């Protein structure tokens, strides 16, 4: 299929996705709930999407309902009317990590939601303090594993806190590489990065968007990304999976959910609308500022993905020993 024909068919798909929404004035605006504070990357990317779909949906409001690691916002949507007008931007934390991390959460990540589409994935990256890496002659993941096996407990790694994505990536790495490293939790991702830059810790599993500037400035040494595939933003970096730990995969993802009970035709209409928006060059370009890869799926594909992530993180969280009462 040549590019002209592909664009014609894409336009037809877009029209099909928009048609069910066109011409109907909404009594209420569509509300997209972000379960985290305003101003973060997930919030910013949600607002990009909201702007893109407003012509089809009418008024679209992005509402931040932060608290309890995302649990408060997720619970709010779970208990909302299943009419397609209150949606959740759920994430790896709300739907895969928190159910195992918290002693109790007020919603069920599977039963209480109707998945619409995966929105995007953001790679994490294994980075080292440059002076430490130079001193220990570590330039690759294989070097790191070899050193850690010969010197158990000598290396430490920082994270944004117990149960954070960086903490769990480190625990997964320790298990698969059969090494011992000490975890140093900080009160958030920014303090953890400062700890790495100052040499308080040796390495971190950081968000690529957060670490990129210091990698490019030569302040951090990037060894590998944590996703199964290389990151388009830094294709020169290998993956941990191709560096000796096959199957290693950890990333930050988020997607759209409606409350359980939302009619299937409404879910399909929303899927077509957001699927088309995520394929647009404008959205892709704006997401690239956060090193996020748009990853639209069907509702069924997204449901399968969430179940697989939930099962994966059950093992990781339990192995870490992290728990929040």
C-alpha positions as a Python dict, from the first residue, in 0.01 Angstrom:
ca = {
    (1, 'X'): (0, 0, 0),
    (2, 'X'): (149, 336, -98),
    (3, 'X'): (147, 634, 135),
    (4, 'X'): (-140, 810, -46),
    (5, 'X'): (-368, 507, -9),
    (6, 'X'): (-263, 463, 354),
    (7, 'X'): (-355, 826, 429),
    (8, 'X'): (-691, 784, 254),
    (9, 'X'): (-776, 481, 464),
    (10, 'X'): (-657, 654, 782),
    (11, 'X'): (-892, 942, 701),
    (12, 'X'): (-1181, 697, 663),
    (13, 'X'): (-1097, 541, 1001),
    (14, 'X'): (-1089, 886, 1157),
    (15, 'X'): (-1423, 975, 1006),
    (16, 'X'): (-1573, 653, 1137),
    (17, 'X'): (-1442, 728, 1483),
    (18, 'X'): (-1573, 1084, 1487),
    (19, 'X'): (-1910, 1023, 1324),
    (20, 'X'): (-2091, 884, 1629),
    (21, 'X'): (-1997, 1195, 1827),
    (22, 'X'): (-2063, 1454, 1559),
    (23, 'X'): (-2376, 1663, 1574),
    (24, 'X'): (-2474, 1584, 1933),
    (25, 'X'): (-2456, 1853, 2193),
    (26, 'X'): (-2351, 1709, 2524),
    (27, 'X'): (-2549, 1791, 2834),
    (28, 'X'): (-2230, 1743, 3035),
    (29, 'X'): (-1866, 1784, 2940),
    (30, 'X'): (-1640, 1482, 2908),
    (31, 'X'): (-1417, 1461, 3212),
    (32, 'X'): (-1074, 1295, 3193),
    (33, 'X'): (-941, 1230, 3541),
    (34, 'X'): (-565, 1233, 3598),
    (35, 'X'): (-497, 1071, 3938),
    (36, 'X'): (-179, 1274, 3992),
    (37, 'X'): (-98, 1643, 4051),
    (38, 'X'): (-112, 1894, 3769),
    (39, 'X'): (206, 1983, 3586),
    (40, 'X'): (365, 1640, 3549),
    (41, 'X'): (435, 1465, 3218),
    (42, 'X'): (126, 1244, 3237),
    (43, 'X'): (-92, 1547, 3306),
    (44, 'X'): (66, 1742, 3019),
    (45, 'X'): (20, 1459, 2769),
    (46, 'X'): (-342, 1411, 2876),
    (47, 'X'): (-408, 1778, 2803),
    (48, 'X'): (-256, 1735, 2456),
    (49, 'X'): (-502, 1451, 2390),
    (50, 'X'): (-795, 1644, 2535),
    (51, 'X'): (-723, 1933, 2299),
    (52, 'X'): (-707, 1694, 2004),
    (53, 'X'): (-1046, 1530, 2068),
    (54, 'X'): (-1251, 1830, 2180),
    (55, 'X'): (-1397, 1894, 1834),
    (56, 'X'): (-1552, 1548, 1842),
    (57, 'X'): (-1648, 1531, 2210),
    (58, 'X'): (-1735, 1891, 2278),
    (59, 'X'): (-1611, 2034, 2605),
    (60, 'X'): (-1338, 1817, 2756),
    (61, 'X'): (-1216, 1884, 3109),
    (62, 'X'): (-894, 1742, 3254),
    (63, 'X'): (-938, 1707, 3627),
    (64, 'X'): (-655, 1625, 3867),
    (65, 'X'): (-756, 1407, 4161),
    (66, 'X'): (-428, 1319, 4328),
    (67, 'X'): (-369, 1114, 4638),
    (68, 'X'): (-268, 771, 4766),
    (69, 'X'): (-37, 703, 4473),
    (70, 'X'): (-318, 749, 4220),
    (71, 'X'): (-572, 537, 4408),
    (72, 'X'): (-810, 824, 4490),
    (73, 'X'): (-857, 933, 4130),
    (74, 'X'): (-890, 576, 4008),
    (75, 'X'): (-1156, 502, 4269),
    (76, 'X'): (-1349, 816, 4176),
    (77, 'X'): (-1379, 701, 3815),
    (78, 'X'): (-1455, 342, 3914),
    (79, 'X'): (-1760, 471, 4102),
    (80, 'X'): (-1873, 720, 3832),
    (81, 'X'): (-2167, 677, 3597),
    (82, 'X'): (-2075, 432, 3316),
    (83, 'X'): (-2187, 667, 3039),
    (84, 'X'): (-1854, 734, 2867),
    (85, 'X'): (-1830, 1089, 2997),
    (86, 'X'): (-1598, 1025, 3292),
    (87, 'X'): (-1270, 861, 3196),
    (88, 'X'): (-951, 773, 3382),
    (89, 'X'): (-592, 806, 3278),
    (90, 'X'): (-476, 493, 3456),
    (91, 'X'): (-111, 395, 3477),
    (92, 'X'): (122, 114, 3565),
    (93, 'X'): (96, 226, 3928),
    (94, 'X'): (-284, 234, 3956),
    (95, 'X'): (-348, -87, 3764),
    (96, 'X'): (-41, -309, 3811),
    (97, 'X'): (167, -201, 4112),
    (98, 'X'): (-66, -49, 4373),
    (99, 'X'): (-293, -356, 4402),
    (100, 'X'): (7, -545, 4543),
    (101, 'X'): (182, -254, 4713),
    (102, 'X'): (-105, -122, 4926),
    (103, 'X'): (-259, -332, 5200),
    (104, 'X'): (-601, -224, 5069),
    (105, 'X'): (-718, -28, 4768),
    (106, 'X'): (-1081, 83, 4716),
    (107, 'X'): (-1121, -55, 4364),
    (108, 'X'): (-1046, -365, 4162),
    (109, 'X'): (-812, -287, 3870),
    (110, 'X'): (-980, -544, 3646),
    (111, 'X'): (-1346, -572, 3748),
    (112, 'X'): (-1413, -201, 3805),
    (113, 'X'): (-1295, -67, 3468),
    (114, 'X'): (-1361, -95, 3097),
    (115, 'X'): (-1025, -56, 2915),
    (116, 'X'): (-1041, 177, 2614),
    (117, 'X'): (-684, 200, 2482),
    (118, 'X'): (-324, 205, 2590),
    (119, 'X'): (-208, 562, 2531),
    (120, 'X'): (171, 570, 2557),
    (121, 'X'): (480, 407, 2701),
    (122, 'X'): (785, 588, 2837),
    (123, 'X'): (1113, 395, 2865),
    (124, 'X'): (1314, 383, 3183),
    (125, 'X'): (1692, 382, 3169),
    (126, 'X'): (1970, 230, 3379),
    (127, 'X'): (2209, 515, 3458),
    (128, 'X'): (2524, 536, 3667),
    (129, 'X'): (2712, 816, 3835),
    (130, 'X'): (2990, 886, 3581),
    (131, 'X'): (3275, 899, 3833),
    (132, 'X'): (3162, 571, 3989),
    (133, 'X'): (3132, 405, 3649),
    (134, 'X'): (3476, 525, 3546),
    (135, 'X'): (3634, 420, 3874),
    (136, 'X'): (3486, 71, 3852),
    (137, 'X'): (3542, 45, 3476),
    (138, 'X'): (3175, -18, 3408),
    (139, 'X'): (3063, 70, 3058),
    (140, 'X'): (2801, -195, 2988),
    (141, 'X'): (2531, -395, 3165),
    (142, 'X'): (2758, -699, 3144),
    (143, 'X'): (3033, -505, 3325),
    (144, 'X'): (2784, -403, 3594),
    (145, 'X'): (2662, -759, 3648),
    (146, 'X'): (3017, -895, 3660),
    (147, 'X'): (3122, -638, 3921),
    (148, 'X'): (2809, -686, 4132),
    (149, 'X'): (2854, -1064, 4137),
    (150, 'X'): (3214, -1030, 4253),
    (151, 'X'): (3126, -765, 4509),
    (152, 'X'): (2785, -849, 4659),
    (153, 'X'): (2625, -561, 4846),
    (154, 'X'): (2892, -308, 4743),
    (155, 'X'): (2673, -124, 4491),
    (156, 'X'): (2363, 72, 4584),
    (157, 'X'): (2084, 220, 4379),
    (158, 'X'): (1839, 501, 4444),
    (159, 'X'): (1471, 537, 4368),
    (160, 'X'): (1182, 773, 4428),
    (161, 'X'): (1064, 560, 4718),
    (162, 'X'): (963, 212, 4827),
    (163, 'X'): (737, 58, 4565),
    (164, 'X'): (823, 317, 4300),
    (165, 'X'): (890, 211, 3942),
    (166, 'X'): (1264, 265, 3994),
    (167, 'X'): (1265, 51, 4308),
    (168, 'X'): (1079, -236, 4140),
    (169, 'X'): (1300, -219, 3829),
    (170, 'X'): (1601, -253, 4058),
    (171, 'X'): (1448, -552, 4234),
    (172, 'X'): (1368, -718, 3903),
    (173, 'X'): (1725, -655, 3788),
    (174, 'X'): (1869, -806, 4108),
    (175, 'X'): (1655, -1116, 4073),
    (176, 'X'): (1724, -1180, 3706),
    (177, 'X'): (2095, -1093, 3722),
    (178, 'X'): (2140, -1283, 4051),
    (179, 'X'): (2319, -992, 4217),
    (180, 'X'): (2294, -814, 4551),
    (181, 'X'): (2261, -434, 4560),
    (182, 'X'): (2139, -205, 4838),
    (183, 'X'): (1825, 1, 4773),
    (184, 'X'): (1829, 366, 4891),
    (185, 'X'): (1476, 515, 4881),
    (186, 'X'): (1433, 891, 4841),
    (187, 'X'): (1125, 1109, 4882),
    (188, 'X'): (1057, 1138, 4509),
    (189, 'X'): (1229, 1105, 4173),
    (190, 'X'): (1401, 1445, 4177),
    (191, 'X'): (1584, 1386, 4509),
    (192, 'X'): (1683, 1040, 4383),
    (193, 'X'): (1843, 1190, 4074),
    (194, 'X'): (2025, 1450, 4283),
    (195, 'X'): (2154, 1168, 4501),
    (196, 'X'): (2290, 994, 4193),
    (197, 'X'): (2449, 1309, 4051),
    (198, 'X'): (2618, 1386, 4383),
    (199, 'X'): (2754, 1034, 4419),
    (200, 'X'): (2541, 935, 4718),
    (201, 'X'): (2423, 634, 4515),
    (202, 'X'): (2590, 444, 4233),
    (203, 'X'): (2304, 387, 3991),
    (204, 'X'): (1934, 444, 3930),
    (205, 'X'): (1661, 305, 3708),
    (206, 'X'): (1525, 642, 3602),
    (207, 'X'): (1263, 772, 3363),
    (208, 'X'): (1434, 842, 3030),
    (209, 'X'): (1264, 1180, 2990),
    (210, 'X'): (1395, 1286, 3332),
    (211, 'X'): (1747, 1155, 3282),
    (212, 'X'): (1802, 1251, 2917),
    (213, 'X'): (1944, 1601, 2974),
    (214, 'X'): (2207, 1477, 3219),
    (215, 'X'): (2293, 1183, 2994),
    (216, 'X'): (2352, 1417, 2700),
    (217, 'X'): (2551, 1656, 2920),
    (218, 'X'): (2782, 1372, 3022),
    (219, 'X'): (2679, 1389, 3387),
    (220, 'X'): (2524, 1041, 3386),
    (221, 'X'): (2634, 727, 3204),
    (222, 'X'): (2345, 542, 3042),
    (223, 'X'): (2400, 167, 3018),
    (224, 'X'): (2068, 48, 2874),
    (225, 'X'): (1696, 111, 2850),
    (226, 'X'): (1458, -115, 3038),
    (227, 'X'): (1208, -177, 2758),
    (228, 'X'): (1209, -479, 2527),
    (229, 'X'): (1275, -254, 2228),
    (230, 'X'): (1524, 30, 2194),
    (231, 'X'): (1395, 383, 2254),
    (232, 'X'): (1353, 592, 1940),
    (233, 'X'): (1480, 896, 2134),
    (234, 'X'): (1816, 724, 2201),
    (235, 'X'): (1841, 431, 1959),
    (236, 'X'): (2211, 390, 2032),
    (237, 'X'): (2133, 257, 2380),
    (238, 'X'): (2090, -121, 2400),
    (239, 'X'): (1813, -279, 2602),
    (240, 'X'): (1878, -468, 2924),
    (241, 'X'): (1711, -767, 2757),
    (242, 'X'): (1968, -772, 2476),
    (243, 'X'): (2249, -711, 2725),
    (244, 'X'): (2225, -1045, 2899),
    (245, 'X'): (1884, -1055, 3073),
    (246, 'X'): (1636, -1185, 2812),
    (247, 'X'): (1276, -1080, 2869),
    (248, 'X'): (1361, -794, 3106),
    (249, 'X'): (1092, -531, 3050),
    (250, 'X'): (992, -238, 3271),
    (251, 'X'): (847, 89, 3150),
    (252, 'X'): (606, 362, 3251),
    (253, 'X'): (276, 328, 3068),
    (254, 'X'): (-63, 490, 3086),
    (255, 'X'): (-398, 437, 2919),
    (256, 'X'): (-764, 532, 2914),
    (257, 'X'): (-1031, 353, 3115),
    (258, 'X'): (-1404, 400, 3157),
    (259, 'X'): (-1605, 269, 3452),
    (260, 'X'): (-1712, -95, 3428),
    (261, 'X'): (-2057, -125, 3274),
    (262, 'X'): (-1994, 137, 3008),
    (263, 'X'): (-2177, 14, 2694),
    (264, 'X'): (-1951, -174, 2453),
    (265, 'X'): (-2049, 52, 2163),
    (266, 'X'): (-1946, 358, 2366),
    (267, 'X'): (-1610, 199, 2448),
    (268, 'X'): (-1555, 117, 2080),
    (269, 'X'): (-1643, 471, 1972),
    (270, 'X'): (-1404, 621, 2225),
    (271, 'X'): (-1137, 376, 2118),
    (272, 'X'): (-1165, 480, 1752),
    (273, 'X'): (-1155, 847, 1845),
    (274, 'X'): (-847, 826, 2070),
    (275, 'X'): (-676, 571, 1843),
    (276, 'X'): (-696, 821, 1559),
    (277, 'X'): (-579, 1109, 1778),
    (278, 'X'): (-274, 911, 1894),
    (279, 'X'): (-174, 841, 1535),
    (280, 'X'): (-174, 1210, 1440),
    (281, 'X'): (166, 1368, 1367),
    (282, 'X'): (86, 1655, 1602),
    (283, 'X'): (25, 1431, 1903),
    (284, 'X'): (329, 1216, 1823),
    (285, 'X'): (548, 1525, 1797),
    (286, 'X'): (424, 1670, 2126),
    (287, 'X'): (456, 1337, 2307),
    (288, 'X'): (815, 1310, 2185),
    (289, 'X'): (907, 1601, 2412),
    (290, 'X'): (842, 1359, 2700),
    (291, 'X'): (1012, 1071, 2514),
    (292, 'X'): (676, 896, 2515),
    (293, 'X'): (586, 648, 2242),
    (294, 'X'): (215, 660, 2149),
    (295, 'X'): (88, 302, 2165),
    (296, 'X'): (-284, 283, 2076),
    (297, 'X'): (-450, -58, 2103),
    (298, 'X'): (-792, -215, 2078),
    (299, 'X'): (-989, -245, 2404),
    (300, 'X'): (-930, -621, 2407),
    (301, 'X'): (-556, -580, 2354),
    (302, 'X'): (-538, -325, 2633),
    (303, 'X'): (-735, -552, 2869),
    (304, 'X'): (-490, -837, 2802),
    (305, 'X'): (-196, -603, 2854),
    (306, 'X'): (-325, -484, 3192),
    (307, 'X'): (-381, -841, 3312),
    (308, 'X'): (-27, -937, 3210),
    (309, 'X'): (124, -633, 3384),
    (310, 'X'): (-76, -703, 3700),
    (311, 'X'): (53, -1060, 3709),
    (312, 'X'): (411, -949, 3641),
    (313, 'X'): (420, -693, 3919),
    (314, 'X'): (264, -927, 4173),
    (315, 'X'): (589, -1125, 4169),
    (316, 'X'): (811, -815, 4165),
    (317, 'X'): (635, -633, 4450),
    (318, 'X'): (627, -944, 4668),
    (319, 'X'): (996, -1010, 4603),
    (320, 'X'): (1080, -650, 4697),
    (321, 'X'): (904, -671, 5031),
    (322, 'X'): (760, -322, 4977),
    (323, 'X'): (427, -254, 5146),
    (324, 'X'): (214, 51, 5221),
    (325, 'X'): (-51, 21, 5494),
}
